[in-house]
Tab-separated table of C-alpha atoms and ligand atoms in Angstrom:
chain	number	residue	atom	x	y	z
A	29	MET	CA	0.000	0.000	0.000
A	30	LEU	CA	1.291	3.450	-0.826
A	31	GLN	CA	1.837	5.126	2.519
A	32	GLU	CA	1.886	8.840	1.704
A	33	THR	CA	-1.831	9.009	0.950
A	34	LEU	CA	-4.008	7.128	3.348
A	35	ASN	CA	-7.047	5.795	1.657
A	36	ILE	CA	-9.183	4.848	4.650
A	37	LYS	CA	-12.359	2.886	3.949
A	38	ILE	CA	-15.098	4.221	6.229
A	39	THR	CA	-18.288	2.348	7.101
A	40	LYS	CA	-20.367	4.354	9.548
A	41	ALA	CA	-22.435	2.809	12.344
A	42	SER	CA	-26.134	2.938	11.417
A	43	GLU	CA	-26.935	4.731	14.672
A	44	SER	CA	-24.682	6.513	17.162
A	45	ARG	CA	-24.755	5.405	20.817
A	46	VAL	CA	-23.480	8.779	22.018
A	47	SER	CA	-26.893	9.964	23.232
A	48	GLU	CA	-27.046	6.979	25.634
A	49	VAL	CA	-23.936	8.100	27.552
A	50	ASP	CA	-24.372	9.245	31.138
A	51	TRP	CA	-21.746	12.005	31.077
A	52	SER	CA	-22.015	12.514	34.832
A	53	ASN	CA	-20.916	8.932	35.443
A	54	LEU	CA	-18.072	7.876	33.159
A	55	PRO	CA	-16.170	4.889	34.559
A	56	PHE	CA	-12.627	4.876	33.137
A	57	GLY	CA	-12.251	2.675	30.059
A	58	LYS	CA	-15.669	1.052	30.006
A	59	ILE	CA	-17.590	3.199	27.540
A	60	PHE	CA	-16.550	2.763	23.925
A	61	SER	CA	-17.303	5.076	21.048
A	62	ASP	CA	-19.186	4.060	17.883
A	63	HIS	CA	-16.317	2.912	15.673
A	64	MET	CA	-12.942	1.226	15.582
A	65	LEU	CA	-10.079	1.418	13.124
A	66	MET	CA	-8.484	-1.724	11.811
A	67	MET	CA	-5.517	-2.250	9.532
A	68	GLU	CA	-3.996	-5.628	8.716
A	69	TYR	CA	-0.406	-6.482	7.973
A	70	LYS	CA	0.205	-9.340	5.564
A	71	ASP	CA	2.480	-10.257	2.642
A	72	GLY	CA	5.091	-7.892	4.092
A	73	GLU	CA	2.980	-4.708	3.976
A	74	TRP	CA	0.200	-2.784	5.647
A	75	GLN	CA	-3.154	-3.184	3.923
A	76	GLN	CA	-5.889	-0.604	3.469
A	77	PRO	CA	-7.045	0.837	6.837
A	78	GLU	CA	-10.716	0.643	7.618
A	79	ILE	CA	-12.972	2.454	10.064
A	80	LEU	CA	-15.986	0.332	10.920
A	81	PRO	CA	-18.666	0.051	13.602
A	82	PHE	CA	-17.243	-0.922	17.014
A	83	GLY	CA	-17.647	-4.625	17.727
A	84	ASN	CA	-16.034	-7.921	18.595
A	85	VAL	CA	-13.074	-9.284	16.675
A	86	SER	CA	-13.122	-12.985	15.930
A	87	ILE	CA	-9.803	-14.779	16.349
A	88	HIS	CA	-8.420	-18.298	15.872
A	89	PRO	CA	-7.507	-20.176	19.093
A	90	ALA	CA	-3.888	-20.444	17.921
A	91	THR	CA	-3.562	-16.684	17.358
A	92	SER	CA	0.085	-16.226	18.269
A	93	SER	CA	-0.237	-13.033	20.363
A	94	ILE	CA	-2.406	-14.892	22.889
A	95	HIS	CA	0.280	-17.512	23.388
A	96	TYR	CA	3.523	-15.607	23.015
A	97	GLY	CA	2.665	-12.018	23.824
A	98	GLN	CA	3.475	-10.063	20.672
A	99	SER	CA	1.087	-7.294	21.647
A	100	ILE	CA	1.753	-3.586	22.140
A	101	PHE	CA	-0.340	-0.485	22.756
A	102	GLU	CA	-0.370	3.261	23.274
A	103	GLY	CA	-2.486	5.694	25.246
A	104	MET	CA	-3.285	9.229	24.061
A	105	LYS	CA	-5.980	11.823	24.619
A	106	ALA	CA	-8.031	14.202	22.494
A	107	ASN	CA	-9.674	17.297	23.971
A	108	ARG	CA	-12.364	19.724	22.895
A	109	ARG	CA	-10.911	23.248	22.916
A	110	VAL	CA	-12.712	26.381	23.946
A	111	ASP	CA	-12.842	27.491	20.288
A	112	GLY	CA	-14.674	24.250	19.426
A	113	LYS	CA	-11.674	22.670	17.673
A	114	ILE	CA	-10.198	19.329	18.733
A	115	SER	CA	-6.625	18.889	19.920
A	116	ILE	CA	-4.519	15.771	20.382
A	117	PHE	CA	-1.597	16.106	22.758
A	118	ARG	CA	1.842	15.372	21.259
A	119	PRO	CA	0.767	12.390	19.109
A	120	GLU	CA	4.141	12.248	17.398
A	121	MET	CA	5.711	11.177	20.696
A	122	ASN	CA	3.336	8.242	20.954
A	123	ALA	CA	3.990	7.412	17.307
A	124	LYS	CA	7.712	7.275	18.049
A	125	ARG	CA	7.268	5.167	21.162
A	126	PHE	CA	4.923	2.825	19.285
A	127	ALA	CA	7.560	2.363	16.581
A	128	GLU	CA	10.158	1.622	19.278
A	129	SER	CA	7.823	-0.941	20.868
A	130	CYS	CA	7.356	-2.528	17.410
A	131	GLU	CA	11.117	-2.845	16.956
A	132	ARG	CA	11.661	-4.367	20.380
A	133	MET	CA	8.831	-6.874	19.935
A	134	CYS	CA	9.814	-7.869	16.360
A	135	MET	CA	6.619	-6.356	14.951
A	136	PRO	CA	6.327	-4.364	11.713
A	137	VAL	CA	6.748	-0.639	12.302
A	138	ILE	CA	3.991	1.774	11.341
A	139	PRO	CA	5.677	4.897	9.937
A	140	GLU	CA	5.233	7.681	12.491
A	141	LYS	CA	3.430	10.059	10.110
A	142	MET	CA	1.026	7.326	9.124
A	143	PHE	CA	0.330	6.472	12.782
A	144	VAL	CA	-0.458	10.118	13.559
A	145	GLU	CA	-2.694	10.444	10.506
A	146	LEU	CA	-4.645	7.279	11.379
A	147	VAL	CA	-5.185	8.588	14.916
A	148	ARG	CA	-6.141	12.050	13.644
A	149	LYS	CA	-8.637	10.719	11.140
A	150	PHE	CA	-10.183	8.335	13.650
A	151	VAL	CA	-10.612	11.081	16.248
A	152	GLU	CA	-12.252	13.245	13.602
A	153	VAL	CA	-14.800	10.482	12.959
A	154	GLU	CA	-15.446	10.079	16.720
A	155	SER	CA	-15.520	13.822	17.472
A	156	ALA	CA	-19.050	13.674	18.944
A	157	TRP	CA	-17.617	11.521	21.750
A	158	ILE	CA	-15.165	14.103	23.113
A	159	PRO	CA	-16.395	15.203	26.541
A	160	GLU	CA	-16.738	18.937	27.093
A	161	MET	CA	-16.328	18.913	30.889
A	162	ASP	CA	-13.092	20.023	32.602
A	163	ASP	CA	-10.725	17.134	33.365
A	164	TYR	CA	-12.432	14.860	30.804
A	165	SER	CA	-11.165	13.787	27.406
A	166	LEU	CA	-11.409	11.140	24.731
A	167	TYR	CA	-8.871	8.433	25.556
A	168	ILE	CA	-7.342	6.949	22.411
A	169	ARG	CA	-6.085	3.373	22.484
A	170	PRO	CA	-4.007	2.330	19.433
A	171	PHE	CA	-2.742	-1.258	19.677
A	172	MET	CA	-1.250	-4.039	17.582
A	173	PHE	CA	-1.180	-7.790	18.001
A	174	ALA	CA	0.208	-10.786	16.165
A	175	THR	CA	-2.361	-12.840	14.279
A	176	ASP	CA	-0.512	-15.838	12.814
A	177	GLU	CA	-2.428	-19.033	13.484
A	178	PHE	CA	0.599	-21.061	14.444
A	179	ILE	CA	1.959	-22.948	17.412
A	180	GLY	CA	5.660	-22.258	17.299
A	181	ILE	CA	7.976	-19.564	18.586
A	182	ARG	CA	8.919	-17.033	15.946
A	183	PRO	CA	7.719	-13.532	15.102
A	184	SER	CA	4.308	-13.594	13.473
A	185	GLU	CA	4.052	-12.715	9.792
A	186	THR	CA	0.602	-11.143	10.137
A	187	TYR	CA	-0.728	-8.471	12.523
A	188	LYS	CA	-3.749	-6.352	13.276
A	189	PHE	CA	-3.363	-2.676	14.154
A	190	MET	CA	-6.460	-1.182	15.742
A	191	ILE	CA	-7.672	2.006	17.422
A	192	PHE	CA	-10.676	2.556	19.638
A	193	THR	CA	-11.612	5.433	21.908
A	194	CYS	CA	-13.313	5.924	25.281
A	195	PRO	CA	-14.613	9.150	26.831
A	196	VAL	CA	-12.933	9.332	30.261
A	197	GLY	CA	-12.233	11.406	33.332
A	198	SER	CA	-9.121	10.910	35.468
A	199	TYR	CA	-7.850	7.382	36.005
A	200	TYR	CA	-7.469	8.045	39.729
A	201	THR	CA	-10.461	9.572	41.405
A	202	GLU	CA	-8.590	10.314	44.634
A	203	PRO	CA	-5.030	11.178	45.678
A	204	VAL	CA	-2.818	8.141	45.253
A	205	ARG	CA	-1.279	5.884	47.918
A	206	VAL	CA	1.764	3.956	46.680
A	207	LYS	CA	4.008	1.305	48.121
A	208	ILE	CA	7.686	0.921	47.316
A	209	GLU	CA	8.170	-2.613	45.991
A	210	GLU	CA	11.392	-4.280	47.079
A	211	PHE	CA	10.866	-7.879	46.006
A	212	TYR	CA	8.962	-8.127	42.729
A	213	SER	CA	10.227	-6.408	39.574
A	214	ARG	CA	8.486	-4.783	36.638
A	215	ALA	CA	11.465	-4.882	34.297
A	216	SER	CA	15.105	-5.857	34.191
A	217	VAL	CA	18.018	-4.455	32.206
A	218	GLY	CA	17.976	-5.943	28.727
A	219	GLY	CA	14.270	-6.854	29.030
A	220	VAL	CA	11.206	-5.155	27.587
A	221	GLY	CA	10.526	-2.500	30.242
A	222	ARG	CA	10.874	0.368	27.780
A	223	ALA	CA	8.343	-1.159	25.382
A	224	LYS	CA	4.645	-0.583	25.966
A	225	THR	CA	3.905	-4.262	25.645
A	226	ALA	CA	1.014	-6.161	27.190
A	227	GLY	CA	3.161	-8.601	29.175
A	228	ASN	CA	4.669	-5.828	31.299
A	229	TYR	CA	1.193	-5.097	32.615
A	230	GLY	CA	0.226	-8.760	32.999
A	231	ALA	CA	3.347	-9.422	35.064
A	232	SER	CA	2.591	-6.488	37.349
A	233	LEU	CA	-0.880	-7.655	38.363
A	234	TYR	CA	0.076	-10.115	41.094
A	235	PRO	CA	2.421	-7.806	43.039
A	236	ALA	CA	0.029	-4.875	42.447
A	237	ARG	CA	-2.846	-6.897	43.912
A	238	LYS	CA	-0.756	-7.648	47.011
A	239	GLY	CA	-0.161	-3.911	47.380
A	240	GLN	CA	-3.876	-3.217	46.951
A	241	GLN	CA	-4.693	-5.724	49.675
A	242	GLU	CA	-2.478	-3.636	51.953
A	243	GLY	CA	-4.431	-0.481	51.074
A	244	PHE	CA	-2.303	1.003	48.291
A	245	HIS	CA	-3.494	1.967	44.827
A	246	GLN	CA	-0.193	1.271	43.120
A	247	LEU	CA	3.365	0.074	43.544
A	248	VAL	CA	6.497	2.083	42.939
A	249	TRP	CA	8.841	-0.224	41.058
A	250	THR	CA	12.507	-0.307	41.949
A	251	ASP	CA	15.453	-1.670	39.951
A	252	SER	CA	15.364	-5.461	39.705
A	253	LYS	CA	18.985	-5.973	40.775
A	254	GLU	CA	19.256	-4.188	44.118
A	255	HIS	CA	15.816	-2.650	44.663
A	256	LYS	CA	17.642	0.525	45.654
A	257	TYR	CA	16.576	2.879	42.883
A	258	ILE	CA	13.122	4.089	41.951
A	259	GLU	CA	11.929	3.460	38.388
A	260	GLU	CA	8.235	4.199	37.799
A	261	SER	CA	4.814	3.531	39.228
A	262	GLY	CA	2.247	1.064	37.872
A	263	THR	CA	0.351	3.260	35.451
A	264	MET	CA	2.545	6.335	35.347
A	265	ASN	CA	6.033	7.792	35.635
A	266	ILE	CA	6.964	9.355	38.953
A	267	VAL	CA	8.249	12.849	39.773
A	268	PHE	CA	9.485	14.251	43.111
A	269	MET	CA	10.218	17.768	44.315
A	270	MET	CA	13.029	18.485	46.744
A	271	ASN	CA	15.064	21.674	47.182
A	272	ASP	CA	12.635	23.382	44.763
A	273	THR	CA	13.924	20.995	42.083
A	274	LEU	CA	11.819	18.513	40.099
A	275	ILE	CA	13.512	15.132	40.104
A	276	SER	CA	12.578	12.067	38.073
A	277	PRO	CA	14.328	8.735	37.449
A	278	SER	CA	16.522	8.937	34.372
A	279	GLU	CA	15.335	7.125	31.244
A	280	GLU	CA	18.843	5.906	30.466
A	281	SER	CA	18.036	2.499	31.860
A	282	ASP	CA	15.955	0.503	29.380
A	283	THR	CA	13.626	-0.479	32.219
A	284	ILE	CA	11.590	2.736	32.277
A	285	LEU	CA	8.792	3.723	29.924
A	286	ARG	CA	9.443	7.022	28.156
A	287	GLY	CA	6.374	8.948	29.220
A	288	THR	CA	4.807	11.720	27.149
A	289	THR	CA	3.189	13.423	30.144
A	290	LYS	CA	6.328	13.238	32.265
A	291	ARG	CA	8.355	14.717	29.390
A	292	ALA	CA	5.838	17.558	29.106
A	293	VAL	CA	6.015	18.224	32.858
A	294	LEU	CA	9.805	18.418	32.818
A	295	ASP	CA	9.863	20.500	29.624
A	296	ILE	CA	7.379	22.990	31.091
A	297	ALA	CA	9.394	23.209	34.315
A	298	LYS	CA	12.561	23.950	32.329
A	299	MET	CA	10.702	26.573	30.249
A	300	TRP	CA	9.666	28.275	33.507
A	301	GLY	CA	13.191	28.166	34.960
A	302	ILE	CA	12.428	25.481	37.546
A	303	PRO	CA	15.496	23.263	38.075
A	304	VAL	CA	15.005	19.721	36.745
A	305	GLU	CA	17.123	16.652	37.407
A	306	GLU	CA	16.760	13.351	35.599
A	307	ARG	CA	19.014	10.935	37.385
A	308	LYS	CA	19.097	7.850	39.546
A	309	VAL	CA	16.728	8.410	42.460
A	310	SER	CA	17.431	6.207	45.450
A	311	VAL	CA	14.716	4.832	47.691
A	312	GLU	CA	16.812	5.927	50.645
A	313	GLU	CA	16.899	9.596	49.681
A	314	ILE	CA	13.134	9.697	49.107
A	315	ILE	CA	12.357	7.976	52.407
A	316	THR	CA	14.786	10.250	54.286
A	317	ALA	CA	13.270	13.347	52.655
A	318	ALA	CA	9.711	12.158	53.373
A	319	LYS	CA	10.655	11.671	57.013
A	320	ASN	CA	12.512	14.936	57.547
A	321	GLY	CA	9.968	17.043	55.667
A	322	THR	CA	12.195	18.012	52.712
A	323	LEU	CA	10.127	16.047	50.193
A	324	GLN	CA	7.980	18.922	48.918
A	325	ASP	CA	5.947	17.024	46.341
A	326	CYS	CA	5.515	13.622	44.744
A	327	PHE	CA	3.206	12.863	41.825
A	328	GLY	CA	2.590	10.439	39.020
A	329	ALA	CA	2.528	11.592	35.399
A	330	GLY	CA	0.806	9.601	32.675
A	331	THR	CA	-1.724	9.930	29.871
A	332	ALA	CA	-4.472	8.145	31.789
A	333	ALA	CA	-3.371	9.331	35.236
A	334	THR	CA	-2.566	12.917	34.073
A	335	ILE	CA	-0.862	14.555	37.081
A	336	ALA	CA	-1.814	12.351	40.022
A	337	PRO	CA	-0.754	13.628	43.438
A	338	ILE	CA	0.734	10.940	45.693
A	339	VAL	CA	-0.264	11.404	49.337
A	340	LYS	CA	1.165	8.334	51.052
A	341	ILE	CA	4.225	6.184	50.472
A	342	GLY	CA	4.387	2.756	52.057
A	343	PHE	CA	7.894	1.517	52.773
A	344	ARG	CA	8.443	-1.737	54.657
A	345	ASP	CA	6.321	-1.427	57.809
A	346	GLU	CA	5.830	2.313	57.627
A	347	VAL	CA	3.360	4.527	55.792
A	348	LEU	CA	4.741	8.020	55.288
A	349	GLU	CA	2.367	10.963	54.893
A	350	LEU	CA	3.414	13.448	52.213
A	351	PRO	CA	2.790	17.223	52.261
A	352	PRO	CA	-0.821	18.451	52.015
A	353	LEU	CA	-2.124	18.912	48.472
A	354	GLU	CA	-2.624	22.677	48.806
A	355	THR	CA	1.121	23.194	49.377
A	356	ARG	CA	2.033	21.605	46.025
A	357	THR	CA	1.952	24.779	44.031
A	358	THR	CA	4.393	23.765	41.293
A	359	SER	CA	2.627	20.562	40.225
A	360	ILE	CA	-0.757	22.276	40.478
A	361	LYS	CA	0.487	25.100	38.256
A	362	ILE	CA	1.926	22.646	35.720
A	363	LYS	CA	-1.292	20.612	35.655
A	364	ASN	CA	-3.403	23.741	35.128
A	365	TYR	CA	-1.086	24.900	32.356
A	366	LEU	CA	-1.308	21.511	30.605
A	367	ASP	CA	-5.106	21.568	30.898
A	368	ASP	CA	-5.231	25.103	29.494
A	369	LEU	CA	-2.898	24.166	26.656
A	370	LYS	CA	-5.064	21.220	25.619
A	371	ALA	CA	-8.200	23.331	25.912
A	372	GLY	CA	-6.650	26.044	23.737
A	373	LYS	CA	-6.901	28.645	26.518
A	374	VAL	CA	-3.200	29.590	26.246
A	375	GLU	CA	-0.685	29.871	23.425
A	376	ASP	CA	1.051	26.641	22.388
A	377	PRO	CA	4.633	27.916	22.002
A	378	LEU	CA	6.139	24.486	21.344
A	379	ASN	CA	3.398	23.278	18.999
A	380	TRP	CA	2.485	20.332	21.149
A	381	CYS	CA	-1.192	20.115	20.228
A	382	LEU	CA	-2.227	18.682	16.899
A	383	ILE	CA	-5.431	20.343	15.764
A	384	VAL	CA	-7.618	17.676	14.194
B	5	COI	C1	-1.886	5.349	29.767
B	5	COI	O1	-1.628	6.198	30.609
B	5	COI	O2	-2.309	5.666	28.654
B	5	COI	C2	-1.680	3.931	30.023
B	5	COI	O3	-1.443	3.212	29.113
B	5	COI	C3	-1.851	3.400	31.375
B	5	COI	C4	-2.959	2.419	31.438
B	5	COI	C5	-2.812	1.624	32.656
B	5	COI	C6	-4.317	3.039	31.415
C-alpha cells in the first residue's frame, strides 16, 4: 500500500450510541465510542485501513499473540478546545514510542506520520464523543497484536493494528497511595521495560494486587537488581520535588517507559526556569526526605493518570504521609497549564497540540 496518501475505507455505524452516555458517570475505560479502526499487515505490507462500527473481533484459538505475547499499545488523549476545535496532545511522541515498541517486539513498524494520521482521522470520525467537561477527554487506544495461526515460537508474519476510543475522566479519582516494591520487579536491564507491551502489565498484576490488599493503589517499582533505585509507578512515571527541584528517574536504563506526560512536565518546568534533574533516584533519599519534611511534592505523570498527586508512600512497615495537596503549588500550576494548553486557553509555544 502506498503510505503517503491514506485511503481509509469508512463504514459508519447505522446509529450513534453517544446519546445513551451518562456524562455525569463515566467509569474509566468502560464506555466505547461508535467505531474502531483496523488495519492488517500481511504479505510484508500494511493493507488498506478501515474504520468500521465498534464490535467484537473474531480470532483463531492459535492466534500467536495470545500464546507468546506479541502485543503492544499506546495511550493518548483528544480534547475539545474552547474554540470548538479538537486537539490531540503530542501524538508524534506516541507514534515514536509505538515504533520503538514494534522494533523491540519484532513487529512491523507503522511509519510515524502514518500512525499520527490514522489517529487524527479516527478522532475526527469520533468527534461527537469528546467530553466537554473540565478534566475529561477522549482516551485513544491504538494497539497491535500478532495474528498468525501457528503454534511455534517465531515472530508472526501477520498483525492487526487497531484504534478505539473511550470518553474518560481521570484514572485516579482520589489522591494516590503507593508502596515501594522491594521484592517483585516490573522490568530488568535488557528486558522489555521500555516497550509498551502487554506482558509488562500482565506481570505487574500479582504484586500490584498484594499492594492493593495492603491499602495502596499502586506500587512504585525499583530496579530489579538491588531494589535501591526508583523506576516508575504502575500506570505512570513518577516525579518528586526536593530543594525546589523537580527530580525524576533517568530514562537511560531501558527499564523505564518514556512517558509523554512526564516529558511535558519536565519541559514545562525547564521553560519556567524550575530546576530539573533526571538521574538515579534512590529509595533511601526519598524515604529520608519524606521523614525529615524536605520532600515537597511527589506525583505520578501519565496519559491516563494525568498529574496524580501521591499522598502516602508505604515503605516496609511504615506509611509516610506526604505534604498536604494545597502546598504543592508547582505541580498544580503545571497541571493547570497543561489543561489550558489542551483546551486552547493559552498559546502553544512548542506546537504540542495537533489540531484535528
Ligand atoms: C496510559 O496512561 O495511557 C496507560 O497506558 C496506562 C494504562 C494503565 C491506562
